[in-house]
PDB file of C-alpha atoms and ligand atoms in Angstrom:
ATOM      1  CA  UNK A 298       0.000   0.000   0.000  1.00 90.00           C
ATOM      2  CA  UNK A 299       1.183   3.493  -0.802  1.00 97.00           C
ATOM      3  CA  UNK A 300       2.305   5.940   1.828  1.00 98.00           C
ATOM      4  CA  UNK A 301       0.057   8.925   1.207  1.00 98.00           C
ATOM      5  CA  UNK A 302       1.578  12.222   2.313  1.00 98.00           C
ATOM      6  CA  UNK A 303       0.308  15.789   2.027  1.00 98.00           C
ATOM      7  CA  UNK A 304       2.787  18.596   1.559  1.00 98.00           C
ATOM      8  CA  UNK A 305       1.040  21.361   3.456  1.00 96.00           C
ATOM      9  CA  UNK A 306       1.581  24.755   5.037  1.00 94.00           C
ATOM     10  CA  UNK A 307      -1.127  27.409   4.965  1.00 91.00           C
ATOM     11  CA  UNK A 308       1.537  30.049   4.458  1.00 91.00           C
ATOM     12  CA  UNK A 309       2.040  30.984   0.788  1.00 93.00           C
ATOM     13  CA  UNK A 310       5.311  30.691  -1.096  1.00 95.00           C
ATOM     14  CA  UNK A 311       7.143  28.614   1.514  1.00 95.00           C
ATOM     15  CA  UNK A 312       8.263  25.899  -0.898  1.00 98.00           C
ATOM     16  CA  UNK A 313       5.405  23.346  -0.856  1.00 98.00           C
ATOM     17  CA  UNK A 314       5.329  22.835  -4.609  1.00 98.00           C
ATOM     18  CA  UNK A 315       9.121  22.778  -4.955  1.00 98.00           C
ATOM     19  CA  UNK A 316       9.211  20.137  -2.219  1.00 98.00           C
ATOM     20  CA  UNK A 317       6.432  18.069  -3.815  1.00 98.00           C
ATOM     21  CA  UNK A 318       7.866  17.880  -7.334  1.00 98.00           C
ATOM     22  CA  UNK A 319      11.461  17.362  -6.220  1.00 98.00           C
ATOM     23  CA  UNK A 320      10.513  14.691  -3.716  1.00 98.00           C
ATOM     24  CA  UNK A 321       8.417  12.936  -6.397  1.00 98.00           C
ATOM     25  CA  UNK A 322      11.291  13.065  -8.886  1.00 98.00           C
ATOM     26  CA  UNK A 323      13.831  12.128  -6.199  1.00 98.00           C
ATOM     27  CA  UNK A 324      11.768   9.100  -5.123  1.00 98.00           C
ATOM     28  CA  UNK A 325      11.173   8.061  -8.756  1.00 98.00           C
ATOM     29  CA  UNK A 326      14.957   8.282  -9.278  1.00 98.00           C
ATOM     30  CA  UNK A 327      15.392   5.875  -6.360  1.00 98.00           C
ATOM     31  CA  UNK A 328      13.090   3.351  -8.025  1.00 98.00           C
ATOM     32  CA  UNK A 329       9.868   4.178  -6.167  1.00 98.00           C
ATOM     33  CA  UNK A 330       6.457   4.134  -7.854  1.00 98.00           C
ATOM     34  CA  UNK A 331       5.037   7.618  -7.320  1.00 98.00           C
ATOM     35  CA  UNK A 332       1.770   9.462  -7.950  1.00 98.00           C
ATOM     36  CA  UNK A 333       1.731  13.245  -7.563  1.00 98.00           C
ATOM     37  CA  UNK A 334      -1.657  14.842  -6.880  1.00 98.00           C
ATOM     38  CA  UNK A 335      -1.928  18.595  -7.490  1.00 98.00           C
ATOM     39  CA  UNK A 336      -4.670  20.007  -5.248  1.00 98.00           C
ATOM     40  CA  UNK A 337      -3.770  23.638  -5.920  1.00 97.00           C
ATOM     41  CA  UNK A 338      -5.809  25.497  -8.588  1.00 96.00           C
ATOM     42  CA  UNK A 339      -2.598  27.414  -9.423  1.00 96.00           C
ATOM     43  CA  UNK A 340      -1.439  24.142 -11.024  1.00 98.00           C
ATOM     44  CA  UNK A 341       2.236  24.851 -10.320  1.00 98.00           C
ATOM     45  CA  UNK A 342       3.083  21.256  -9.435  1.00 98.00           C
ATOM     46  CA  UNK A 343       1.402  20.098 -12.660  1.00 98.00           C
ATOM     47  CA  UNK A 344       3.398  22.553 -14.797  1.00 98.00           C
ATOM     48  CA  UNK A 345       6.562  21.817 -12.790  1.00 98.00           C
ATOM     49  CA  UNK A 346       6.158  18.140 -13.726  1.00 98.00           C
ATOM     50  CA  UNK A 347       6.180  19.000 -17.414  1.00 98.00           C
ATOM     51  CA  UNK A 348       2.398  18.679 -17.851  1.00 98.00           C
ATOM     52  CA  UNK A 349       0.598  21.647 -19.431  1.00 97.00           C
ATOM     53  CA  UNK A 350      -2.402  22.398 -17.180  1.00 97.00           C
ATOM     54  CA  UNK A 351      -4.128  24.282 -20.036  1.00 96.00           C
ATOM     55  CA  UNK A 352      -4.152  21.151 -22.194  1.00 96.00           C
ATOM     56  CA  UNK A 353      -5.318  18.700 -19.532  1.00 96.00           C
ATOM     57  CA  UNK A 354      -8.539  17.022 -20.566  1.00 94.00           C
ATOM     58  CA  UNK A 355      -9.130  15.414 -17.188  1.00 97.00           C
ATOM     59  CA  UNK A 356      -7.784  16.490 -13.840  1.00 97.00           C
ATOM     60  CA  UNK A 357      -8.265  16.132 -10.102  1.00 98.00           C
ATOM     61  CA  UNK A 358     -11.324  18.372 -10.553  1.00 97.00           C
ATOM     62  CA  UNK A 359     -13.339  15.690 -12.368  1.00 97.00           C
ATOM     63  CA  UNK A 360     -12.136  13.134  -9.807  1.00 98.00           C
ATOM     64  CA  UNK A 361     -13.451  15.272  -6.936  1.00 97.00           C
ATOM     65  CA  UNK A 362     -16.792  15.639  -8.712  1.00 95.00           C
ATOM     66  CA  UNK A 363     -16.798  11.830  -9.092  1.00 92.00           C
ATOM     67  CA  UNK A 364     -17.123  12.099 -12.865  1.00 90.00           C
ATOM     68  CA  UNK A 365     -14.048   9.914 -13.500  1.00 96.00           C
ATOM     69  CA  UNK A 366     -11.648   7.552 -11.740  1.00 98.00           C
ATOM     70  CA  UNK A 367      -8.040   8.441 -10.884  1.00 98.00           C
ATOM     71  CA  UNK A 368      -6.880   5.805 -13.390  1.00 98.00           C
ATOM     72  CA  UNK A 369      -8.674   7.673 -16.184  1.00 98.00           C
ATOM     73  CA  UNK A 370      -7.597  11.161 -15.162  1.00 98.00           C
ATOM     74  CA  UNK A 371      -3.929  10.519 -14.414  1.00 98.00           C
ATOM     75  CA  UNK A 372      -1.150  11.352 -16.819  1.00 98.00           C
ATOM     76  CA  UNK A 373       2.652  11.062 -16.638  1.00 98.00           C
ATOM     77  CA  UNK A 374       5.353  13.606 -15.878  1.00 98.00           C
ATOM     78  CA  UNK A 375       7.210  14.632 -19.023  1.00 97.00           C
ATOM     79  CA  UNK A 376      10.783  15.841 -19.310  1.00 96.00           C
ATOM     80  CA  UNK A 377      10.887  17.187 -22.864  1.00 87.00           C
ATOM     81  CA  UNK A 378      13.178  16.064 -25.646  1.00 83.00           C
ATOM     82  CA  UNK A 379      16.648  16.513 -24.201  1.00 85.00           C
ATOM     83  CA  UNK A 380      18.363  13.118 -23.884  1.00 84.00           C
ATOM     84  CA  UNK A 381      19.930  13.937 -20.522  1.00 86.00           C
ATOM     85  CA  UNK A 382      16.537  14.756 -18.954  1.00 90.00           C
ATOM     86  CA  UNK A 383      14.923  11.673 -20.425  1.00 88.00           C
ATOM     87  CA  UNK A 384      17.209   9.401 -18.432  1.00 91.00           C
ATOM     88  CA  UNK A 385      15.446  10.477 -15.260  1.00 95.00           C
ATOM     89  CA  UNK A 386      12.527   8.211 -14.258  1.00 97.00           C
ATOM     90  CA  UNK A 387       9.047   9.751 -14.406  1.00 98.00           C
ATOM     91  CA  UNK A 388       6.016   9.582 -12.118  1.00 98.00           C
ATOM     92  CA  UNK A 389       2.240   9.650 -12.500  1.00 98.00           C
ATOM     93  CA  UNK A 390       0.476  13.003 -12.236  1.00 98.00           C
ATOM     94  CA  UNK A 391      -3.112  13.716 -11.247  1.00 98.00           C
ATOM     95  CA  UNK A 392      -3.002  17.308 -12.437  1.00 98.00           C
ATOM     96  CA  UNK A 393      -4.849  20.490 -11.571  1.00 98.00           C
ATOM     97  CA  UNK A 394      -6.553  22.689 -14.132  1.00 93.00           C
ATOM     98  CA  UNK A 395      -7.996  26.132 -13.589  1.00 90.00           C
ATOM     99  CA  UNK A 396     -11.507  24.690 -13.015  1.00 93.00           C
ATOM    100  CA  UNK A 397     -10.280  23.390  -9.679  1.00 95.00           C
ATOM    101  CA  UNK A 398     -10.723  26.911  -8.291  1.00 93.00           C
ATOM    102  CA  UNK A 399     -14.491  26.395  -8.659  1.00 93.00           C
ATOM    103  CA  UNK A 400     -14.452  23.012  -6.934  1.00 92.00           C
ATOM    104  CA  UNK A 401     -14.222  24.666  -3.547  1.00 89.00           C
ATOM    105  CA  UNK A 402     -17.711  26.178  -3.935  1.00 90.00           C
ATOM    106  CA  UNK A 403     -19.191  23.245  -5.818  1.00 93.00           C
ATOM    107  CA  UNK A 404     -18.137  20.793  -3.133  1.00 93.00           C
ATOM    108  CA  UNK A 405     -19.690  22.729  -0.256  1.00 92.00           C
ATOM    109  CA  UNK A 406     -23.146  21.224  -0.703  1.00 92.00           C
ATOM    110  CA  UNK A 407     -22.055  17.784  -1.820  1.00 93.00           C
ATOM    111  CA  UNK A 408     -22.174  14.689   0.360  1.00 92.00           C
ATOM    112  CA  UNK A 409     -18.877  13.410   1.864  1.00 93.00           C
ATOM    113  CA  UNK A 410     -17.313  16.620   0.638  1.00 95.00           C
ATOM    114  CA  UNK A 411     -14.034  16.249   2.505  1.00 95.00           C
ATOM    115  CA  UNK A 412     -13.601  12.510   1.799  1.00 96.00           C
ATOM    116  CA  UNK A 413     -13.875  12.486  -1.989  1.00 97.00           C
ATOM    117  CA  UNK A 414     -10.173  12.384  -2.779  1.00 98.00           C
ATOM    118  CA  UNK A 415      -9.641   9.690  -0.150  1.00 98.00           C
ATOM    119  CA  UNK A 416     -12.303   7.476  -1.679  1.00 97.00           C
ATOM    120  CA  UNK A 417     -10.916   8.017  -5.184  1.00 98.00           C
ATOM    121  CA  UNK A 418      -7.361   7.134  -4.134  1.00 98.00           C
ATOM    122  CA  UNK A 419      -8.485   3.833  -2.551  1.00 97.00           C
ATOM    123  CA  UNK A 420      -8.697   2.298  -6.023  1.00 97.00           C
ATOM    124  CA  UNK A 421      -5.068   3.092  -6.926  1.00 98.00           C
ATOM    125  CA  UNK A 422      -3.098   3.053  -3.675  1.00 97.00           C
ATOM    126  CA  UNK A 423      -1.879  -0.485  -4.290  1.00 98.00           C
ATOM    127  CA  UNK A 424      -0.188   0.692  -7.517  1.00 98.00           C
ATOM    128  CA  UNK A 425       2.254   3.051  -5.794  1.00 98.00           C
ATOM    129  CA  UNK A 426       4.903   3.240  -3.081  1.00 98.00           C
ATOM    130  CA  UNK A 427       4.183   6.935  -2.501  1.00 98.00           C
ATOM    131  CA  UNK A 428       1.313   9.287  -3.252  1.00 98.00           C
ATOM    132  CA  UNK A 429       2.305  12.914  -2.624  1.00 98.00           C
ATOM    133  CA  UNK A 430      -0.310  15.645  -2.543  1.00 98.00           C
ATOM    134  CA  UNK A 431       0.598  19.308  -3.154  1.00 98.00           C
ATOM    135  CA  UNK A 432      -1.813  21.488  -1.157  1.00 97.00           C
ATOM    136  CA  UNK A 433      -2.817  25.118  -1.797  1.00 96.00           C
ATOM    137  CA  UNK A 434      -1.742  27.831   0.667  1.00 95.00           C
ATOM    138  CA  UNK A 435      -4.917  27.763   2.742  1.00 89.00           C
ATOM    139  CA  UNK A 436      -6.835  25.523   5.096  1.00 85.00           C
ATOM    140  CA  UNK A 437      -9.632  25.162   2.536  1.00 90.00           C
ATOM    141  CA  UNK A 438     -11.921  22.296   1.560  1.00 94.00           C
ATOM    142  CA  UNK A 439      -9.321  21.240  -1.021  1.00 96.00           C
ATOM    143  CA  UNK A 440      -6.604  21.062   1.638  1.00 96.00           C
ATOM    144  CA  UNK A 441      -9.064  19.228   3.885  1.00 95.00           C
ATOM    145  CA  UNK A 442      -9.525  16.621   1.125  1.00 97.00           C
ATOM    146  CA  UNK A 443      -5.745  16.241   1.090  1.00 98.00           C
ATOM    147  CA  UNK A 444      -5.515  15.896   4.874  1.00 97.00           C
ATOM    148  CA  UNK A 445      -8.354  13.352   4.953  1.00 97.00           C
ATOM    149  CA  UNK A 446      -6.620  11.222   2.297  1.00 98.00           C
ATOM    150  CA  UNK A 447      -3.189  11.187   3.869  1.00 98.00           C
ATOM    151  CA  UNK A 448      -1.418   9.108   6.501  1.00 96.00           C
ATOM    152  CA  UNK A 449       0.945  11.951   7.144  1.00 96.00           C
ATOM    153  CA  UNK A 450       1.884  15.548   6.540  1.00 97.00           C
ATOM    154  CA  UNK A 451       5.225  16.904   5.378  1.00 98.00           C
ATOM    155  CA  UNK A 452       5.602  20.553   6.375  1.00 97.00           C
ATOM    156  CA  UNK A 453       8.127  22.618   4.436  1.00 97.00           C
ATOM    157  CA  UNK A 454       9.092  25.765   6.266  1.00 96.00           C
ATOM    158  CA  UNK A 455      11.496  28.644   6.084  1.00 96.00           C
ATOM    159  CA  UNK A 456      13.406  29.332   9.255  1.00 95.00           C
ATOM    160  CA  UNK A 457      12.015  32.823   9.779  1.00 92.00           C
ATOM    161  CA  UNK A 458      10.602  34.698  12.719  1.00 83.00           C
ATOM    162  CA  UNK A 459       6.889  34.089  12.034  1.00 82.00           C
ATOM    163  CA  UNK A 460       7.360  30.495  10.920  1.00 81.00           C
ATOM    164  CA  UNK A 461       6.814  29.049  14.393  1.00 82.00           C
ATOM    165  CA  UNK A 462       3.591  30.999  14.849  1.00 82.00           C
ATOM    166  CA  UNK A 463       2.178  29.674  11.552  1.00 82.00           C
ATOM    167  CA  UNK A 464       3.200  26.197  12.583  1.00 88.00           C
ATOM    168  CA  UNK A 465       0.953  26.375  15.664  1.00 87.00           C
ATOM    169  CA  UNK A 466      -2.107  26.963  13.434  1.00 87.00           C
ATOM    170  CA  UNK A 467      -1.179  24.066  11.187  1.00 89.00           C
ATOM    171  CA  UNK A 468      -0.530  21.732  14.121  1.00 91.00           C
ATOM    172  CA  UNK A 469      -3.963  22.645  15.563  1.00 92.00           C
ATOM    173  CA  UNK A 470      -5.668  21.959  12.240  1.00 92.00           C
ATOM    174  CA  UNK A 471      -3.921  18.606  11.963  1.00 94.00           C
ATOM    175  CA  UNK A 472      -5.043  17.760  15.520  1.00 95.00           C
ATOM    176  CA  UNK A 473      -8.644  18.619  14.652  1.00 95.00           C
ATOM    177  CA  UNK A 474      -8.598  16.561  11.468  1.00 96.00           C
ATOM    178  CA  UNK A 475      -7.026  13.717  13.427  1.00 96.00           C
ATOM    179  CA  UNK A 476      -9.750  13.903  16.116  1.00 96.00           C
ATOM    180  CA  UNK A 477     -12.752  14.290  13.800  1.00 95.00           C
ATOM    181  CA  UNK A 478     -12.018  13.006  10.327  1.00 95.00           C
ATOM    182  CA  UNK A 479      -8.848  10.972   9.916  1.00 97.00           C
ATOM    183  CA  UNK A 480      -7.405   8.941  12.803  1.00 97.00           C
ATOM    184  CA  UNK A 481      -4.346   8.011  10.731  1.00 96.00           C
ATOM    185  CA  UNK A 482      -3.111  11.540  10.206  1.00 97.00           C
ATOM    186  CA  UNK A 483       0.180  12.549  11.791  1.00 95.00           C
ATOM    187  CA  UNK A 484       3.035  14.917  11.111  1.00 95.00           C
ATOM    188  CA  UNK A 485       5.762  12.979   9.331  1.00 96.00           C
ATOM    189  CA  UNK A 486       8.219  15.797   9.626  1.00 96.00           C
ATOM    190  CA  UNK A 487       9.231  19.405   9.223  1.00 97.00           C
ATOM    191  CA  UNK A 488      11.516  20.190   6.318  1.00 98.00           C
ATOM    192  CA  UNK A 489      13.754  23.252   6.505  1.00 98.00           C
ATOM    193  CA  UNK A 490      13.766  24.850   3.053  1.00 98.00           C
ATOM    194  CA  UNK A 491      15.388  27.889   1.384  1.00 98.00           C
ATOM    195  CA  UNK A 492      17.906  27.690   4.192  1.00 98.00           C
ATOM    196  CA  UNK A 493      20.836  30.089   4.334  1.00 96.00           C
ATOM    197  CA  UNK A 494      23.290  29.216   7.147  1.00 93.00           C
ATOM    198  CA  UNK A 495      24.908  32.672   6.848  1.00 95.00           C
ATOM    199  CA  UNK A 496      21.762  34.261   8.285  1.00 95.00           C
ATOM    200  CA  UNK A 497      22.047  33.901  12.044  1.00 95.00           C
ATOM    201  CA  UNK A 498      18.276  34.256  12.603  1.00 94.00           C
ATOM    202  CA  UNK A 499      17.709  31.214  10.386  1.00 96.00           C
ATOM    203  CA  UNK A 500      20.217  29.199  12.389  1.00 96.00           C
ATOM    204  CA  UNK A 501      18.474  30.269  15.617  1.00 94.00           C
ATOM    205  CA  UNK A 502      15.000  29.336  14.340  1.00 94.00           C
ATOM    206  CA  UNK A 503      16.370  26.028  13.065  1.00 95.00           C
ATOM    207  CA  UNK A 504      17.779  25.315  16.542  1.00 94.00           C
ATOM    208  CA  UNK A 505      14.424  26.225  18.135  1.00 91.00           C
ATOM    209  CA  UNK A 506      12.645  23.874  15.740  1.00 92.00           C
ATOM    210  CA  UNK A 507      14.931  21.017  16.723  1.00 93.00           C
ATOM    211  CA  UNK A 508      14.475  21.836  20.423  1.00 92.00           C
ATOM    212  CA  UNK A 509      10.647  21.804  20.130  1.00 89.00           C
ATOM    213  CA  UNK A 510      10.069  19.072  17.573  1.00 91.00           C
ATOM    214  CA  UNK A 511      13.180  16.887  18.002  1.00 92.00           C
ATOM    215  CA  UNK A 512      13.201  13.999  15.540  1.00 92.00           C
ATOM    216  CA  UNK A 513      10.147  15.385  13.723  1.00 94.00           C
ATOM    217  CA  UNK A 514      12.633  17.716  12.016  1.00 97.00           C
ATOM    218  CA  UNK A 515      14.101  16.015   8.949  1.00 98.00           C
ATOM    219  CA  UNK A 516      17.896  15.770   8.832  1.00 97.00           C
ATOM    220  CA  UNK A 517      17.914  16.946   5.225  1.00 98.00           C
ATOM    221  CA  UNK A 518      18.070  20.717   4.861  1.00 98.00           C
ATOM    222  CA  UNK A 519      17.217  22.319   1.511  1.00 98.00           C
ATOM    223  CA  UNK A 520      19.446  25.323   0.808  1.00 98.00           C
ATOM    224  CA  UNK A 521      18.366  28.428  -1.051  1.00 98.00           C
ATOM    225  CA  UNK A 522      19.507  27.581  -4.564  1.00 98.00           C
ATOM    226  CA  UNK A 523      18.739  29.450  -7.767  1.00 98.00           C
ATOM    227  CA  UNK A 524      18.731  26.248  -9.867  1.00 98.00           C
ATOM    228  CA  UNK A 525      15.662  25.046  -7.939  1.00 98.00           C
ATOM    229  CA  UNK A 526      13.912  28.338  -8.726  1.00 98.00           C
ATOM    230  CA  UNK A 527      14.864  28.209 -12.435  1.00 98.00           C
ATOM    231  CA  UNK A 528      13.755  24.620 -13.030  1.00 98.00           C
ATOM    232  CA  UNK A 529       9.940  25.241 -13.122  1.00 97.00           C
ATOM    233  CA  UNK A 530      10.331  27.627 -16.077  1.00 96.00           C
ATOM    234  CA  UNK A 531      11.531  24.589 -18.047  1.00 96.00           C
ATOM    235  CA  UNK A 532       8.680  22.442 -16.714  1.00 97.00           C
ATOM    236  CA  UNK A 533      11.147  20.363 -14.712  1.00 98.00           C
ATOM    237  CA  UNK A 534      11.836  19.544 -11.066  1.00 98.00           C
ATOM    238  CA  UNK A 535      15.291  20.776  -9.992  1.00 98.00           C
ATOM    239  CA  UNK A 536      16.544  17.208  -9.524  1.00 98.00           C
ATOM    240  CA  UNK A 537      15.866  16.528 -13.224  1.00 97.00           C
ATOM    241  CA  UNK A 538      16.991  19.943 -14.521  1.00 97.00           C
ATOM    242  CA  UNK A 539      20.338  19.956 -12.696  1.00 97.00           C
ATOM    243  CA  UNK A 540      20.893  16.904 -10.477  1.00 97.00           C
ATOM    244  CA  UNK A 541      24.322  18.160  -9.380  1.00 97.00           C
ATOM    245  CA  UNK A 542      23.057  21.510  -8.043  1.00 98.00           C
ATOM    246  CA  UNK A 543      23.278  21.910  -4.274  1.00 98.00           C
ATOM    247  CA  UNK A 544      19.491  22.104  -3.904  1.00 98.00           C
ATOM    248  CA  UNK A 545      18.942  18.978  -6.009  1.00 98.00           C
ATOM    249  CA  UNK A 546      21.543  16.990  -4.068  1.00 98.00           C
ATOM    250  CA  UNK A 547      19.696  17.999  -0.872  1.00 98.00           C
ATOM    251  CA  UNK A 548      16.336  16.860  -2.289  1.00 98.00           C
ATOM    252  CA  UNK A 549      17.793  13.510  -3.364  1.00 98.00           C
ATOM    253  CA  UNK A 550      19.140  13.070   0.188  1.00 98.00           C
ATOM    254  CA  UNK A 551      15.672  13.990   1.469  1.00 98.00           C
ATOM    255  CA  UNK A 552      14.056  11.341  -0.756  1.00 98.00           C
ATOM    256  CA  UNK A 553      16.445   8.722   0.661  1.00 98.00           C
ATOM    257  CA  UNK A 554      15.689   9.915   4.215  1.00 98.00           C
ATOM    258  CA  UNK A 555      11.974   9.546   3.467  1.00 98.00           C
ATOM    259  CA  UNK A 556      12.450   5.948   2.313  1.00 97.00           C
ATOM    260  CA  UNK A 557      14.434   5.205   5.488  1.00 96.00           C
ATOM    261  CA  UNK A 558      11.892   6.957   7.714  1.00 93.00           C
ATOM    262  CA  UNK A 559       8.832   5.086   6.453  1.00 92.00           C
ATOM    263  CA  UNK A 560      10.468   1.796   7.402  1.00 89.00           C
ATOM    264  CA  UNK A 561      10.237   2.998  11.021  1.00 83.00           C
ATOM    265  CA  UNK A 562       6.595   4.186  10.853  1.00 78.00           C
TER     266      UNK A 562
HETATM  267  P1  ATP C 241       2.172  28.599  -2.905  1.00 56.79           P
HETATM  268  O1  ATP C 241       1.800  28.820  -1.491  1.00 56.79           O
HETATM  269  O2  ATP C 241       1.902  29.782  -3.798  1.00 56.79           O
HETATM  270  O3  ATP C 241       1.629  27.329  -3.463  1.00 56.79           O
HETATM  271  P2  ATP C 241       4.596  27.185  -2.424  1.00 56.79           P
HETATM  272  O4  ATP C 241       4.564  27.060  -0.939  1.00 56.79           O
HETATM  273  O5  ATP C 241       4.185  26.021  -3.225  1.00 56.79           O
HETATM  274  O6  ATP C 241       3.785  28.470  -2.907  1.00 56.79           O
HETATM  275  P3  ATP C 241       6.916  27.286  -4.122  1.00 56.79           P
HETATM  276  O7  ATP C 241       6.105  27.632  -5.312  1.00 56.79           O
HETATM  277  O8  ATP C 241       7.496  25.925  -4.045  1.00 56.79           O
HETATM  278  O9  ATP C 241       6.101  27.620  -2.809  1.00 56.79           O
HETATM  279  O10 ATP C 241       8.136  28.294  -3.930  1.00 56.79           O
HETATM  280  C1  ATP C 241       7.932  29.698  -3.934  1.00 56.79           C
HETATM  281  C2  ATP C 241       9.039  30.341  -4.772  1.00 56.79           C
HETATM  282  O11 ATP C 241      10.313  30.103  -4.176  1.00 56.79           O
HETATM  283  C3  ATP C 241       9.128  29.775  -6.175  1.00 56.79           C
HETATM  284  O12 ATP C 241       9.473  30.806  -7.055  1.00 56.79           O
HETATM  285  C4  ATP C 241      10.252  28.758  -6.082  1.00 56.79           C
HETATM  286  O13 ATP C 241      10.911  28.546  -7.314  1.00 56.79           O
HETATM  287  C5  ATP C 241      11.165  29.401  -5.069  1.00 56.79           C
HETATM  288  N1  ATP C 241      11.911  28.419  -4.284  1.00 56.79           N
HETATM  289  C6  ATP C 241      11.409  27.370  -3.600  1.00 56.79           C
HETATM  290  N2  ATP C 241      12.371  26.685  -2.957  1.00 56.79           N
HETATM  291  C7  ATP C 241      13.537  27.312  -3.254  1.00 56.79           C
HETATM  292  C8  ATP C 241      14.912  27.104  -2.873  1.00 56.79           C
HETATM  293  N3  ATP C 241      15.276  26.093  -2.067  1.00 56.79           N
HETATM  294  N4  ATP C 241      15.839  27.973  -3.348  1.00 56.79           N
HETATM  295  C9  ATP C 241      15.481  28.997  -4.154  1.00 56.79           C
HETATM  296  N5  ATP C 241      14.222  29.250  -4.541  1.00 56.79           N
HETATM  297  C10 ATP C 241      13.246  28.435  -4.100  1.00 56.79           C
HETATM  298 MG1   MG C 242       2.479  25.773  -4.394  1.00 56.79          MG
END
């Protein structure tokens, strides 16, 4: 059975999508069978996996409306024509199109509105080692569908002053979902991203995180690295675009840490 993890943080621009696509590509590179689910109407994880959201005929939107099955709506990440990119293994993509923005309102009056993704994934979870869900920057009904589907949450965060405050809100939401909707949900770990060790405040916040959350903080640390920021403009995860870049090396180490960590779950 797949390990189903949400990549979530209600704060915007903290590195959720970068984490999702690079972890998917990193895990695929380590021989894992991976499905990426893009729950964000921005569709960044879809585009960053080389899938054009404007040309998607079926997406997670139709799955949430129960019009189609995941197996019909899924497509495959695509690395373009360059031979060096094509060597990198691909993963399945349940993409997001712009219509997903409307799903929020449409779902409100539907039965089992927060469990629809969970029920849809039941049919395919045996086909994968990992299903990773990229959540939008909110605690919306879409994010709730992600949290209800998952066994765990991966929280990317920047080591900044307000980061700890935001974390309290997210931890409370996860506790509520755990108590009311999904008994399996837990925090898998906190991932320090866009880290710059030259900034002493970041080092301090990182130390505070380790003091509060101990082994819930992943050992891997993702540095601020321009190659990771460039990669999406080519429709590629950083680990495919430039596997030797510092940020990519860190994501590959993170993927290996994830494989090691799930053995202990
Ligand atoms: P949103 O909340 O809008 O969905 P997000 O949390 O998914 O945002 P990303 O889109 O992953 O965040 O990252 C925000 C921006 O920071 C992007 O331009 C991305 O390329 C850049 N970025 C992410 N991680 C890094 C990094 N380690 N080094 C440099 N740039 C990064
Ligand atoms: Mg995002």
